Amino acid sequence: MKAQKVDMFVIPMATPSDTTGLQKLADAGKIKPDTLVALVGKTEGTGQHDDWGRVWADVALREWTGNFLGIPAGDVAQRVIFVLSGGCPGVITPHIAAVTREIVEVSDAGKEKRMVVGRAGSEPMPPEEVGRMGQIHKVAEATKRAMADAGLSDASDVHLVMVKVPGLTVASIRDAESRGKTVVSHDLTFGPEGAGSYANDAAALGVGLALGEVKESALSDEVVRRNWDLYSEVAMTSSGGEKRHGEVVVFGNSAGSQSALTIGHAVTKDFIDAQGVRNALRSAGVRFKDGLPDEADLGRLVHVFAKSVIPGSDQVRGQRITLLDDPDAYQIGKALGGMLIASVTGRTTNYVSGGERNSHQGPPGGNIVAAVVRT
Amino acid sequence: MKAQKVDMFVIPMATPSDTTGLQKLADAGKIKPDTLVALVGKTEGTGQHDDWGRVWADVALREWTGNFLGIPAGDVAQRVIFVLSGGCPGVITPHIAAVTREIVEVSDAGKEKRMVVGRAGSEPMPPEEVGRMGQIHKVAEATKRAMADAGLSDASDVHLVMVKVPGLTVASIRDAESRGKTVVSHDLTFGPEGAGSYANDAAALGVGLALGEVKESALSDEVVRRNWDLYSEVAMTSSGGEKRHGEVVVFGNSAGSQSALTIGHAVTKDFIDAQGVRNALRSAGVRFKDGLPDEADLGRLVHVFAKSVIPGSDQVRGQRITLLDDPDAYQIGKALGGMLIASVTGRTTNYVSGGERNSHQGPPGGNIVAAVVRT
Amino acid sequence: MKAQKVDMFVIPMATPSDTTGLQKLADAGKIKPDTLVALVGKTEGTGQHDDWGRVWADVALREWTGNFLGIPAGDVAQRVIFVLSGGCPGVITPHIAAVTREIVEVSDAGKEKRMVVGRAGSEPMPPEEVGRMGQIHKVAEATKRAMADAGLSDASDVHLVMVKVPGLTVASIRDAESRGKTVVSHDLTFGPEGAGSYANDAAALGVGLALGEVKESALSDEVVRRNWDLYSEVAMTSSGGEKRHGEVVVFGNSAGSQSALTIGHAVTKDFIDAQGVRNALRSAGVRFKDGLPDEADLGRLVHVFAKSVIPGSDQVRGQRITLLDDPDAYQIGKALGGMLIASVTGRTTNYVSGGERNSHQGPPGGNIVAAVVRT
Amino acid sequence: MKAQKVDMFVIPMATPSDTTGLQKLADAGKIKPDTLVALVGKTEGTGQHDDWGRVWADVALREWTGNFLGIPAGDVAQRVIFVLSGGCPGVITPHIAAVTREIVEVSDAGKEKRMVVGRAGSEPMPPEEVGRMGQIHKVAEATKRAMADAGLSDASDVHLVMVKVPGLTVASIRDAESRGKTVVSHDLTFGPEGAGSYANDAAALGVGLALGEVKESALSDEVVRRNWDLYSEVAMTSSGGEKRHGEVVVFGNSAGSQSALTIGHAVTKDFIDAQGVRNALRSAGVRFKDGLPDEADLGRLVHVFAKSVIPGSDQVRGQRITLLDDPDAYQIGKALGGMLIASVTGRTTNYVSGGERNSHQGPPGGNIVAAVVRT
């Protein structure tokens, strides 16, 4: 029978266009043109609209990958999924995590569940569907197919779902309106009423629907970014105006896997909840000693993926904070998540995205943390 | 025999000019005109040059205190020491800590060491001494007198020394140069070569000299902001152009005290070292359970005072961070310290100042954390 | 017969709470408790949500005015209209313009039109009306009454209408929704879909409706912040969550006035159009020499009021600018308006508000400039 | 006899890596491998330390130029001088100006002076010379050789001198100190005491010395960034840690030139002086009508090069501005210069660098403006 063998390599980057770490992995045979399935990373810069660090990294990584795969850079997207999150404020080291997947022949399935990964593209999403039920349903459908691709049938085995969906642009709004359709927002930002936020949150609800975290009957266009009681505990989503289809990558554990890795996750209960981060490490299999991750065992921790969504309330544990009124909240909010994770993992090469206010990615006030551990 | 009885009350502020919490304490008789010795707080705003939150808070608190003491606002400084640190980015709740001190008659000293506080003003510091040996010596001398005022003779009983010293201004530089003197810098900022940084760091070395942390023979004008191996583990210092004298407040523990409080401190080993924060709490007497502060016991934690100085290196535990190149490093650096403390104390009303790069306040890369606990 | 005699005094402020300039005017008898009708100013600070400079200025000016009028600070709003615009980036000097109005007895009207001012409050505006036709109609109605109060019947004599209206707050949204009403936006910012922007723009359309610049038949809830061809050339509007009614101040010229001042206005055709600024000065009566304001005559220029709304397009005269993608666009946009005005008036004490993107205050891409000149 | 024929082409860039405009010029034969001598441009982004737009542009332009010249990208610096200034806040369009130079055979010199360009590299500048007399002298010497290369002997024919010199780095400071030398500053920023500012200002004084604007006897290490009465009216300088030699490009007018271009310059008297900008255009030969540049003639204006150094005083024409206390002064200061130029030229493709505080580039409070006009 066939089984997945998944691996993950975390490589710090010295500049946005630094591919030397990837090249070393390639030279050592750890990543191969046939096995590379995803590059997930944090790129340095402000993470804001005029941050060219992320764009440059995307160009440089796509060019390197095209060369590596022997295909044009423009075709890389069909073979390798890129999730590049801009902005490394504070204690977030710019880095890339390369994910590989091999299909190996095994006599019988292992006893322990080990990491698997699955991918799927969605149906095209026209602009009038962005941030609405259309997008939710198409992400849900793609999530189910990505689960199937990963060989996962039980939602409780899914620990992280990364999704990229189309957002809105001036051009796509014009297109929709010329056809007599409305769009969810004319604000193209990731602000509270921004199209980017609606797209991300519809995607998160789509994941929640596929995994049974959110009921179909509870969903409608009106609940998106309104009813925060609806959320996924494993969805990390992003959106871009240039896309027409959604892309979904599912990470989970399966008894059929031959990987040396396992994945786990947890959610924080609020913005300062280090215990939630520790729970994620524990869930993935890190050993604890005296209530803290055993430092001797932290070497087995491969990577952490975390959101740092800013709470919608100005209260944390009953006291006021001023973050909601801070014009730099986007960057500071992301930086704070980086510190919360780093103070637990004892390292700075953590994937932490966020800075937006409120989300269906994780519970109200809390955030998602997933961890990958080498067995 | 006479003994000190010190208390501390932490009051969140709803706006920069909010004195309702202080008034309630006054109405309840917890603070009295005769007992109030210091107001130490974090004021909301950016903490940068054009942040008027701190200035407004200072005006409003001085006015309230003048009324409370029955003296003009301009005379308040002679009776009550104000340490207002601007900027509450992230998870730092704007608040004020009111410190009271009574002298009570006791039959004999207690067995356990309890908190005491002492104050002293320094000799005037002309501009040519700012950031140099003159300032170091005068702060050292005032620190010794503040220790005496606290009834402390052993440096190991001192856990926190807050100091305010004169910085430089356009006018004071002109004054010095008109007398043929030089000044340490023409940069009036808190940047790496700024006069504000030199003043703060000379003050820290002065505390270190008084407490024996730094040897007289190791000191010279040339080592200030050059030799980072020289530092104090208990000095939190600030400077202002308007001042002519230094002010020192010493917090420590003494067997002669009748206070219900104890104070302790520790230093973090680097910017993400939550264990250093936990050590400070343990030092002050918080009980631990499974390696973490016992939540049931955290109610006894009165307050935490911490610095969040940005490391001078771009490496944290062997990995690169981009904070040194970030134009928002001052605010983000302060916010990160707030998160590190809050993730351990489980609350956001912590005093966290910082954001500057490198300091003789604490070891290279690490920061000072002091904690006050009710017994 | 009775006639208005209006005057205006521009006073730089040294700090947000500086009232010494006002006091000097009062001491000199230039402003009197009976004549002071408005204080319009720019306060220093960032102009962003966490800028306490504006709040402190408001408190300090209200306190001073209350003392001056012999009434409680809380009652000042009923006698003197405050328009304080936060943020003085670049070359905008923090200042206040005091407007006085006397009613004098004259034998017959003057031949030349001179400045008059009129005020009116609107009906209360419930949250469901904010940014919609309800607000438009109520501002229009109040504008007409303010014109009547100014003694103006011809819209072409109106050169500046300053309006303050209610915006939305978390509490007022909850109130509306509990009564089964919807609100225009849940975004409380001044972003492109923010409630503050909708409120400001509904107010501008209300002025346009009153003055005949916009036809009733062209208006509906749907055109607000959608159809930029609808605009007023004289409306400068702001909004605040704390307000329940609108307030309108109309400035114009009337043959019945005994003022020594005249007012004029023009609009710029785009963001770099210095000629538009010169046209405003010319309209108000400044003499020109060689195509430029005659420097010898600029002493008669009392004040300029200008908007600096950022264009909604990324093109200025056919070339791309990056302002729309700049996270600091709000401050930079305001600063640029300050420079455009100062480079023409040769002074920095100009009232320039703005930084928001797109508005019904002025034509698409252009901005409103009004000027007051002493005859 | 031989004569220069210089041309200049201004090309907007759609992204930091956009070379399509250059390619079109190459395809049209307007720039040739043998004639291209300099690329001078503004790159989009923040212009701050973590702005990757400038770095990416440099990489992309060097790669394109290497291909164009048929040499490795690493050798491009020996053939074509790059001056890329980061940051296009406000109304500055990202663009590149390509400068070409041909040597043509002519029978006799023209009567009218036309534009010429000359280049020279300096002797190596060790770190201990940065910001001091060593750097001043070597820039002066290179400026004289660049004048000779341009065929200019009279300093009054020089209208713009662009200089790039070595700054300091952690490594070069260590090198200097290991050899027992001191360095001008340990602050690596462009702040008031930053090594970058010292390097730029020593370079400006070097130009001033070469052109006779500053006397040798007035110069010493002590006057750099102290005596602002010493300055050049034509020097625009920058510095970078990676450099070891200085590079100088001189632009001027010579009777021997066969160019269709002329260059002129002027200085503004203060930060809001539009007349100074108009004077620069007039100096270069733009025709005026009614005190303003004749719009019909502005088509002949090829390009403007301007500095926007922030004044060291908080007073502009007797009124206070708050720019010196603004943490965003660097970007706002540059943006304001962009507006001052654009409001006169009526276009946004102007080269405007600046944002630093005080400089020997231009008089105290004023700035340098150079203009190139097609005859």
mmCIF file of C-alpha atoms in Angstrom, chain A residues 185-187 193, chain C residues 129-132 135-136 165-168 183-187 189-205 221-226 228 237 239 358 360:
data_model
loop_
_atom_site.group_PDB
_atom_site.id
_atom_site.type_symbol
_atom_site.label_atom_id
_atom_site.label_comp_id
_atom_site.label_asym_id
_atom_site.label_seq_id
_atom_site.Cartn_x
_atom_site.Cartn_y
_atom_site.Cartn_z
ATOM 1 C CA SER A 185 -17.202 46.236 0.223
ATOM 2 C CA HIS A 186 -15.544 49.008 -1.740
ATOM 3 C CA ASP A 187 -12.793 49.242 0.848
ATOM 4 C CA GLU A 193 -14.861 46.663 6.679
ATOM 5 C CA GLU C 129 -29.446 58.448 9.838
ATOM 6 C CA VAL C 130 -25.679 58.935 10.020
ATOM 7 C CA GLY C 131 -24.115 58.958 6.560
ATOM 8 C CA ARG C 132 -27.545 58.762 4.928
ATOM 9 C CA GLN C 135 -28.334 63.416 7.937
ATOM 10 C CA ILE C 136 -28.173 65.117 4.542
ATOM 11 C CA VAL C 165 -22.307 66.176 12.900
ATOM 12 C CA PRO C 166 -22.794 63.014 14.965
ATOM 13 C CA GLY C 167 -20.803 59.972 13.850
ATOM 14 C CA LEU C 168 -21.297 56.423 15.046
ATOM 15 C CA VAL C 183 -26.297 51.559 10.237
ATOM 16 C CA VAL C 184 -24.179 52.735 7.325
ATOM 17 C CA SER C 185 -20.995 50.953 8.500
ATOM 18 C CA HIS C 186 -19.532 49.055 11.420
ATOM 19 C CA ASP C 187 -16.133 50.539 10.711
ATOM 20 C CA THR C 189 -12.692 54.927 11.438
ATOM 21 C CA PHE C 190 -12.269 57.621 8.788
ATOM 22 C CA GLY C 191 -11.178 54.975 6.275
ATOM 23 C CA PRO C 192 -12.846 54.576 2.875
ATOM 24 C CA GLU C 193 -15.798 52.648 4.351
ATOM 25 C CA GLY C 194 -15.600 54.222 7.794
ATOM 26 C CA ALA C 195 -18.621 55.676 9.556
ATOM 27 C CA GLY C 196 -16.693 58.884 10.153
ATOM 28 C CA SER C 197 -16.155 59.330 6.430
ATOM 29 C CA TYR C 198 -19.830 58.644 5.693
ATOM 30 C CA ALA C 199 -20.913 61.167 8.317
ATOM 31 C CA ASN C 200 -18.574 63.848 7.004
ATOM 32 C CA ASP C 201 -19.652 63.232 3.441
ATOM 33 C CA ALA C 202 -23.371 63.208 4.178
ATOM 34 C CA ALA C 203 -22.832 66.548 5.898
ATOM 35 C CA ALA C 204 -21.032 67.896 2.821
ATOM 36 C CA LEU C 205 -23.891 66.780 0.577
ATOM 37 C CA ASP C 221 -28.320 56.727 0.444
ATOM 38 C CA GLU C 222 -26.531 54.959 -2.392
ATOM 39 C CA VAL C 223 -24.652 57.970 -3.747
ATOM 40 C CA VAL C 224 -22.872 58.833 -0.514
ATOM 41 C CA ARG C 225 -19.171 58.046 -1.028
ATOM 42 C CA ARG C 226 -20.025 56.522 -4.415
ATOM 43 C CA TRP C 228 -18.019 61.781 -6.529
ATOM 44 C CA THR C 237 -17.198 68.960 7.722
ATOM 45 C CA SER C 239 -18.011 64.329 12.899
ATOM 46 C CA ASN C 358 -11.961 61.043 -1.388
ATOM 47 C CA HIS C 360 -17.836 65.225 -1.288
#
